[in-house]
Coordinates of C-alpha atoms in Angstrom, one line a residue:
M1 CA 139.0 -21.2 -79.1
S2 CA 136.6 -20.3 -76.1
A3 CA 133.7 -19.3 -78.1
D4 CA 134.0 -22.7 -80.2
I5 CA 133.9 -24.4 -76.7
R6 CA 131.0 -22.6 -75.5
A7 CA 128.7 -23.2 -78.7
A8 CA 129.7 -26.7 -78.6
V9 CA 128.5 -27.1 -74.8
E10 CA 125.2 -25.3 -75.7
A11 CA 124.8 -27.7 -78.4
V12 CA 125.4 -30.6 -76.1
L13 CA 122.8 -29.0 -73.6
R14 CA 120.2 -28.6 -76.3
Q15 CA 120.4 -32.4 -76.8
Y16 CA 119.2 -33.5 -73.6
T17 CA 115.7 -32.9 -72.2
D18 CA 114.7 -32.3 -68.7
P19 CA 112.0 -34.9 -68.5
H20 CA 109.9 -32.8 -65.7
L21 CA 109.9 -29.6 -67.9
D22 CA 110.1 -31.5 -71.3
Q23 CA 112.8 -29.2 -72.6
D24 CA 116.2 -28.8 -73.0
P25 CA 118.1 -26.7 -70.2
L26 CA 118.8 -23.9 -72.9
S27 CA 115.3 -23.5 -74.1
A28 CA 113.8 -23.9 -70.6
G29 CA 116.0 -21.0 -69.3
C30 CA 117.7 -23.1 -66.9
V31 CA 121.3 -22.0 -67.8
R32 CA 122.5 -19.2 -65.4
A33 CA 125.9 -19.4 -66.5
I34 CA 128.5 -21.3 -69.1
D35 CA 132.0 -20.2 -67.8
V36 CA 135.0 -21.3 -70.0
Q37 CA 138.9 -20.8 -69.2
D38 CA 141.7 -22.5 -70.6
G39 CA 139.7 -25.7 -71.6
Q40 CA 137.8 -25.8 -68.2
V41 CA 134.2 -25.6 -68.5
G42 CA 131.8 -24.3 -65.3
V43 CA 127.9 -24.9 -66.0
Q44 CA 125.2 -23.4 -63.7
L45 CA 121.9 -24.5 -63.9
E46 CA 118.9 -23.2 -62.0
L47 CA 115.6 -25.2 -61.7
G48 CA 112.3 -23.7 -60.7
Y49 CA 110.9 -26.4 -58.9
A50 CA 112.1 -28.9 -56.2
A51 CA 114.3 -31.4 -57.6
G52 CA 116.7 -32.6 -54.8
Q53 CA 116.5 -36.2 -55.5
F54 CA 117.0 -35.7 -59.4
K55 CA 119.4 -32.8 -59.5
Q56 CA 122.5 -34.5 -58.7
G57 CA 122.3 -37.3 -61.4
W58 CA 120.9 -34.3 -63.9
A59 CA 124.3 -32.4 -63.4
Q60 CA 126.4 -35.7 -63.6
M61 CA 124.7 -36.8 -67.2
L62 CA 125.3 -33.4 -68.6
Q63 CA 128.8 -33.1 -66.8
L64 CA 130.0 -36.5 -68.6
A65 CA 128.4 -35.0 -71.9
I66 CA 130.2 -31.7 -71.7
E67 CA 133.8 -33.9 -70.5
N68 CA 133.9 -35.8 -73.9
L69 CA 133.8 -32.7 -76.1
E70 CA 137.0 -31.6 -78.1
G71 CA 139.0 -29.0 -76.5
V72 CA 137.3 -29.5 -73.1
R73 CA 139.8 -30.5 -70.2
S74 CA 137.5 -30.6 -67.4
A75 CA 133.9 -29.7 -66.7
T76 CA 131.6 -29.0 -63.7
V77 CA 127.9 -28.7 -63.6
E78 CA 126.2 -27.2 -60.9
V79 CA 122.3 -27.4 -60.3
S80 CA 120.2 -25.3 -57.7
C81 CA 116.6 -25.2 -57.1
V82 CA 115.1 -22.0 -56.5
I83 CA 111.4 -21.8 -55.9
A84 CA 109.3 -18.6 -57.2
A85 CA 106.1 -17.4 -56.1
H86 CA 103.7 -17.5 -59.2
K87 CA 100.7 -15.8 -60.1
A88 CA 97.5 -17.1 -59.3
Q89 CA 93.9 -16.2 -59.9
A90 CA 93.4 -12.1 -60.8
Q91 CA 92.6 -9.8 -57.7
V92 CA 93.0 -12.8 -55.1
P93 CA 95.9 -11.5 -52.5
A94 CA 98.8 -13.8 -51.6
L95 CA 99.1 -15.6 -48.5
A96 CA 101.7 -14.3 -46.0
N97 CA 104.7 -16.7 -45.9
V98 CA 103.2 -19.0 -48.8
K99 CA 104.6 -19.2 -52.4
N100 CA 102.6 -21.5 -53.9
V101 CA 99.0 -23.4 -53.2
I102 CA 98.2 -26.7 -54.7
A103 CA 94.9 -27.7 -54.6
V104 CA 94.5 -31.7 -54.6
A105 CA 90.7 -32.4 -55.3
S106 CA 88.3 -35.2 -56.8
G107 CA 84.8 -35.3 -57.7
K108 CA 84.2 -38.5 -56.1
G109 CA 85.0 -39.4 -52.5
G110 CA 86.9 -42.9 -51.6
V111 CA 89.6 -42.6 -54.6
G112 CA 92.4 -42.1 -52.7
K113 CA 92.8 -38.3 -52.9
S114 CA 93.7 -37.7 -49.2
T115 CA 96.7 -40.3 -49.5
T116 CA 98.0 -38.6 -52.7
A117 CA 97.7 -35.3 -51.0
A118 CA 100.0 -36.7 -47.7
N119 CA 102.3 -38.5 -50.2
L120 CA 102.7 -35.4 -52.6
A121 CA 103.4 -32.8 -49.5
L122 CA 106.1 -35.4 -48.3
A123 CA 107.2 -36.2 -51.7
L124 CA 108.0 -32.2 -52.1
A125 CA 109.6 -31.9 -48.5
R126 CA 112.1 -34.9 -49.7
E127 CA 113.0 -32.9 -52.8
G128 CA 114.0 -30.3 -50.7
A129 CA 111.2 -28.0 -50.3
R130 CA 109.3 -26.1 -47.4
V131 CA 105.8 -27.6 -47.4
G132 CA 102.6 -27.6 -45.6
I133 CA 99.4 -29.4 -45.9
L134 CA 95.5 -28.1 -45.0
D135 CA 93.2 -30.7 -44.6
A136 CA 90.1 -28.8 -45.9
D137 CA 88.0 -31.6 -45.8
I138 CA 86.1 -30.6 -42.9
Y139 CA 83.4 -32.7 -42.7
G140 CA 86.0 -35.9 -42.8
P141 CA 89.6 -34.6 -41.8
S142 CA 92.2 -37.5 -42.2
Q143 CA 95.6 -35.9 -42.4
G144 CA 96.1 -36.0 -38.6
I145 CA 95.8 -39.6 -38.9
M146 CA 98.1 -39.8 -41.8
F147 CA 100.8 -37.9 -40.4
G148 CA 100.7 -39.8 -37.1
I149 CA 99.3 -36.7 -35.1
A150 CA 98.0 -38.3 -32.0
E151 CA 94.6 -37.5 -31.2
G152 CA 93.8 -34.4 -29.2
T153 CA 96.6 -32.7 -30.3
R154 CA 95.8 -28.9 -30.4
P155 CA 97.6 -26.5 -32.3
Q156 CA 99.2 -23.6 -30.2
V157 CA 97.7 -20.1 -30.4
R158 CA 99.9 -17.0 -31.0
E159 CA 98.5 -13.8 -30.2
Q160 CA 95.0 -14.7 -29.7
K161 CA 95.0 -14.7 -33.4
W162 CA 97.2 -17.1 -35.1
F163 CA 97.1 -20.9 -35.2
V164 CA 100.8 -22.7 -35.3
P165 CA 100.6 -25.3 -37.4
L166 CA 101.7 -28.8 -36.2
E167 CA 104.7 -30.3 -37.7
A168 CA 105.1 -34.2 -38.6
H169 CA 107.8 -35.6 -41.1
G170 CA 109.1 -32.3 -41.9
V171 CA 105.6 -31.3 -42.8
Q172 CA 103.5 -28.2 -41.5
V173 CA 100.0 -29.4 -40.7
M174 CA 96.8 -27.9 -40.0
S175 CA 93.4 -29.5 -40.0
M176 CA 90.0 -29.1 -38.6
A177 CA 90.6 -32.2 -36.6
F178 CA 92.8 -30.2 -34.4
L179 CA 90.2 -28.0 -33.4
T180 CA 87.4 -30.5 -32.7
D181 CA 86.5 -33.7 -31.2
D182 CA 87.3 -36.8 -33.5
N183 CA 83.9 -38.3 -31.7
T184 CA 81.8 -35.4 -32.4
P185 CA 80.7 -35.1 -36.3
V186 CA 80.7 -31.6 -37.7
V187 CA 77.2 -30.5 -38.6
W188 CA 77.4 -27.4 -40.2
R189 CA 76.0 -25.6 -43.1
G190 CA 78.1 -24.5 -46.8
P191 CA 78.9 -21.1 -45.2
M192 CA 80.1 -22.3 -42.2
V193 CA 82.2 -24.6 -43.9
S194 CA 83.5 -22.4 -46.4
G195 CA 84.2 -19.7 -43.3
A196 CA 86.1 -22.2 -41.4
L197 CA 88.2 -23.0 -44.1
I198 CA 89.2 -19.5 -44.7
Q199 CA 89.7 -19.1 -41.0
L200 CA 92.0 -22.2 -41.2
V201 CA 93.9 -20.8 -44.4
T202 CA 94.5 -17.3 -43.3
Q203 CA 94.9 -17.7 -39.5
T204 CA 97.6 -20.2 -39.6
A205 CA 101.2 -19.0 -39.2
W206 CA 102.8 -20.9 -41.9
N207 CA 106.4 -20.6 -41.7
D208 CA 108.1 -19.8 -45.1
L209 CA 106.6 -22.3 -47.4
D210 CA 107.6 -23.2 -50.9
Y211 CA 104.3 -25.1 -51.3
L212 CA 100.8 -25.2 -49.3
I213 CA 98.9 -28.3 -50.3
I214 CA 95.3 -28.2 -49.6
D215 CA 93.8 -31.6 -49.5
M216 CA 90.1 -30.5 -50.8
P217 CA 86.8 -32.5 -50.0
P218 CA 85.4 -34.2 -52.6
G219 CA 82.7 -32.8 -55.1
T220 CA 82.3 -29.0 -56.5
G221 CA 80.6 -27.5 -54.0
D222 CA 80.5 -24.1 -51.9
I223 CA 83.9 -24.9 -50.6
H224 CA 85.5 -25.5 -53.6
L225 CA 84.0 -21.7 -55.1
T226 CA 85.2 -20.4 -51.6
L227 CA 88.7 -21.6 -52.4
A228 CA 88.6 -20.3 -55.9
Q229 CA 87.4 -16.7 -54.8
K230 CA 89.7 -16.3 -51.7
V231 CA 92.7 -18.5 -52.1
P232 CA 95.7 -18.0 -54.6
V233 CA 95.7 -21.3 -55.9
A234 CA 98.7 -21.7 -58.4
G235 CA 97.5 -25.1 -59.8
A236 CA 95.1 -28.3 -59.0
V237 CA 95.7 -31.8 -59.2
I238 CA 92.9 -34.0 -59.8
V239 CA 92.8 -37.7 -58.2
T240 CA 90.7 -40.3 -59.6
T241 CA 90.4 -44.2 -60.3
P242 CA 89.9 -45.8 -63.9
Q243 CA 86.4 -46.5 -62.9
D244 CA 83.7 -44.7 -65.2
L245 CA 81.6 -43.3 -62.4
A246 CA 84.9 -41.7 -60.7
L247 CA 85.7 -40.5 -64.3
L248 CA 82.8 -38.9 -64.9
D249 CA 82.9 -36.7 -61.5
A250 CA 86.4 -36.1 -61.8
R251 CA 85.8 -34.3 -65.3
K252 CA 83.3 -32.2 -63.3
G253 CA 86.2 -31.2 -61.1
V254 CA 88.4 -30.4 -64.1
E255 CA 85.7 -28.3 -65.7
M256 CA 85.2 -26.4 -62.4
F257 CA 89.2 -25.2 -62.0
R258 CA 89.2 -24.2 -65.6
K259 CA 86.0 -22.1 -65.2
V260 CA 87.4 -20.2 -62.2
N261 CA 90.7 -19.5 -64.0
I262 CA 93.1 -22.3 -62.0
P263 CA 95.3 -24.6 -64.1
V264 CA 94.8 -28.3 -63.7
L265 CA 98.4 -29.6 -63.3
G266 CA 97.6 -33.0 -64.0
V267 CA 95.9 -36.3 -63.1
V268 CA 96.7 -39.1 -60.6
E269 CA 95.3 -42.2 -61.4
N270 CA 94.9 -44.5 -58.2
M271 CA 94.2 -48.1 -58.2
A272 CA 95.1 -48.6 -61.4
V273 CA 96.1 -52.1 -61.4
H274 CA 96.4 -54.9 -58.8
I275 CA 99.0 -57.2 -58.8
C276 CA 98.6 -60.7 -56.6
S277 CA 100.8 -61.0 -53.8
S278 CA 100.7 -64.9 -54.2
C279 CA 100.8 -65.3 -58.0
G280 CA 102.1 -62.0 -59.2
H281 CA 98.9 -61.7 -61.8
A282 CA 97.8 -58.4 -62.4
E283 CA 94.4 -57.3 -63.2
H284 CA 92.5 -54.1 -63.7
L285 CA 89.6 -54.2 -60.9
F286 CA 88.3 -51.0 -61.7
G287 CA 88.7 -50.5 -65.3
E288 CA 92.1 -49.5 -67.7
G289 CA 93.3 -46.4 -69.0
G290 CA 90.6 -44.3 -67.5
G291 CA 93.1 -41.6 -65.9
E292 CA 95.0 -41.4 -69.6
K293 CA 91.5 -40.8 -71.4
L294 CA 90.4 -38.2 -69.2
A295 CA 94.1 -36.4 -69.2
A296 CA 94.1 -36.6 -73.3
Q297 CA 90.3 -35.3 -73.3
F298 CA 91.3 -32.2 -71.4
G299 CA 95.1 -31.7 -72.8
V300 CA 96.9 -32.4 -69.3
D301 CA 99.4 -34.5 -68.2
L302 CA 98.8 -38.0 -66.6
L303 CA 101.3 -37.4 -64.0
A304 CA 101.0 -41.2 -62.5
S305 CA 99.0 -44.6 -62.3
M306 CA 99.1 -45.9 -59.3
P307 CA 98.6 -49.3 -58.3
L308 CA 95.9 -51.0 -55.9
S309 CA 98.5 -51.6 -53.0
M310 CA 97.8 -52.6 -49.4
A311 CA 101.2 -51.2 -48.8
I312 CA 99.7 -47.8 -49.4
R313 CA 96.8 -48.2 -47.3
L314 CA 98.7 -49.6 -44.5
Q315 CA 101.4 -47.0 -44.4
A316 CA 99.0 -44.2 -44.5
D317 CA 96.7 -45.7 -41.6
G318 CA 99.9 -46.5 -39.9
G319 CA 100.7 -42.8 -39.9
K320 CA 103.8 -42.8 -42.2
P321 CA 102.6 -42.6 -45.8
T322 CA 104.8 -44.8 -48.4
A323 CA 106.6 -41.5 -49.3
I324 CA 108.9 -41.6 -46.3
A325 CA 107.8 -45.1 -45.0
D326 CA 109.4 -47.1 -47.7
P327 CA 111.2 -44.4 -49.7
E328 CA 113.6 -46.5 -52.1
S329 CA 110.3 -48.5 -53.1
Q330 CA 108.8 -48.3 -56.4
I331 CA 105.4 -46.6 -55.3
A332 CA 107.6 -44.1 -53.3
M333 CA 109.7 -43.4 -56.7
L334 CA 106.3 -42.6 -58.3
Y335 CA 105.4 -40.0 -55.6
Q336 CA 108.7 -38.4 -56.1
Q337 CA 108.0 -38.2 -59.7
I338 CA 104.8 -36.6 -59.4
A339 CA 106.2 -34.1 -57.2
R340 CA 108.6 -33.0 -59.7
L341 CA 106.0 -32.8 -62.3
V342 CA 103.6 -30.8 -60.0
G343 CA 106.4 -28.4 -59.2
A344 CA 107.7 -28.1 -62.8
R345 CA 104.1 -27.7 -64.3
I346 CA 103.5 -24.7 -61.8
A347 CA 106.9 -23.0 -62.6
T348 CA 106.5 -23.0 -66.4
S349 CA 102.5 -22.2 -66.5
A350 CA 102.6 -19.5 -64.1
G351 CA 105.6 -17.5 -66.1
S352 CA 108.5 -18.8 -63.5
A353 CA 111.9 -17.6 -63.3
Q354 CA 112.8 -20.2 -66.0
G355 CA 111.4 -17.8 -68.4
M356 CA 114.0 -15.3 -67.7
P357 CA 116.5 -14.3 -70.0
N358 CA 119.8 -16.7 -70.2
I359 CA 123.2 -15.2 -68.4
V360 CA 126.0 -16.8 -70.5
I361 CA 129.5 -15.6 -69.1
A362 CA 132.6 -17.0 -71.4
D363 CA 135.8 -15.9 -70.3
D364 CA 138.6 -16.1 -72.9

């Protein structure tokens, strides 16, 4: 009887697709245990990505389906999230206290890359991950402003070697802006900029991070190649707008990461549509469907199409980005979806714990 119930439970689990993994829990290797005793069923699932805003509803949905099976008196489904460190480029050493590095990049400036990076970091933290963000845009750092860190704030130095990252909204933050005068431009040649990036990455005392987001400068220059050669990047997120010029540069960004063997986790399309606050009219000011075409061309996911919204800009400029300023809004929900998809893509593309054999237990 227990074997029949277990088979029925497995059949039910195969009918439900995790929207972030695009697989059912069994095929994705998320099932850690199925325990059947006298008609009482206990299922344990383990997700390899941060999903704190998702796992309870996912567990309830599966539990209800199992409870409706013949012979089942009661059921419990427990879902946990265990984020592992994943392999990056060959021969690039891991970072101390950092499991996974995510580069957020764009070929062109002015497409909302830094805003996306800030909201991605905050959304991952809301999902329960330990997150840091590094502002690698040496010439125009902006993460300090977006995280509400007062001008002139400096990181502590530990043992005359390590920068202690600042913390804001539950995220560890490091930026060249914390080490320079905001009113003085950084006038450095490429090798100096690349050296500064490596120092910021390797000499920051990150505290047990699941994800480190690196907000890259625009373009595909020296600093990007340095990143690929020296920093273990688990994957990259490409940010663009639907505009043809932005898409042209975004394609170069995708190709660059592919040439240096860094997986592209997906595309975020910003400013996809503007909705008039007075009349509700929707207008595609910068073109339509560009992000979707780019994603299809390179066989990657379109993670989200974000609206052209004044709220996104105002909240970021005010030091409290949308993901935490208005966490129940539709825009914030899109950022949460991006965060879960990015985590899931890293878990599946890098050979995560979800590729381990299933552990199935049934006690008669």
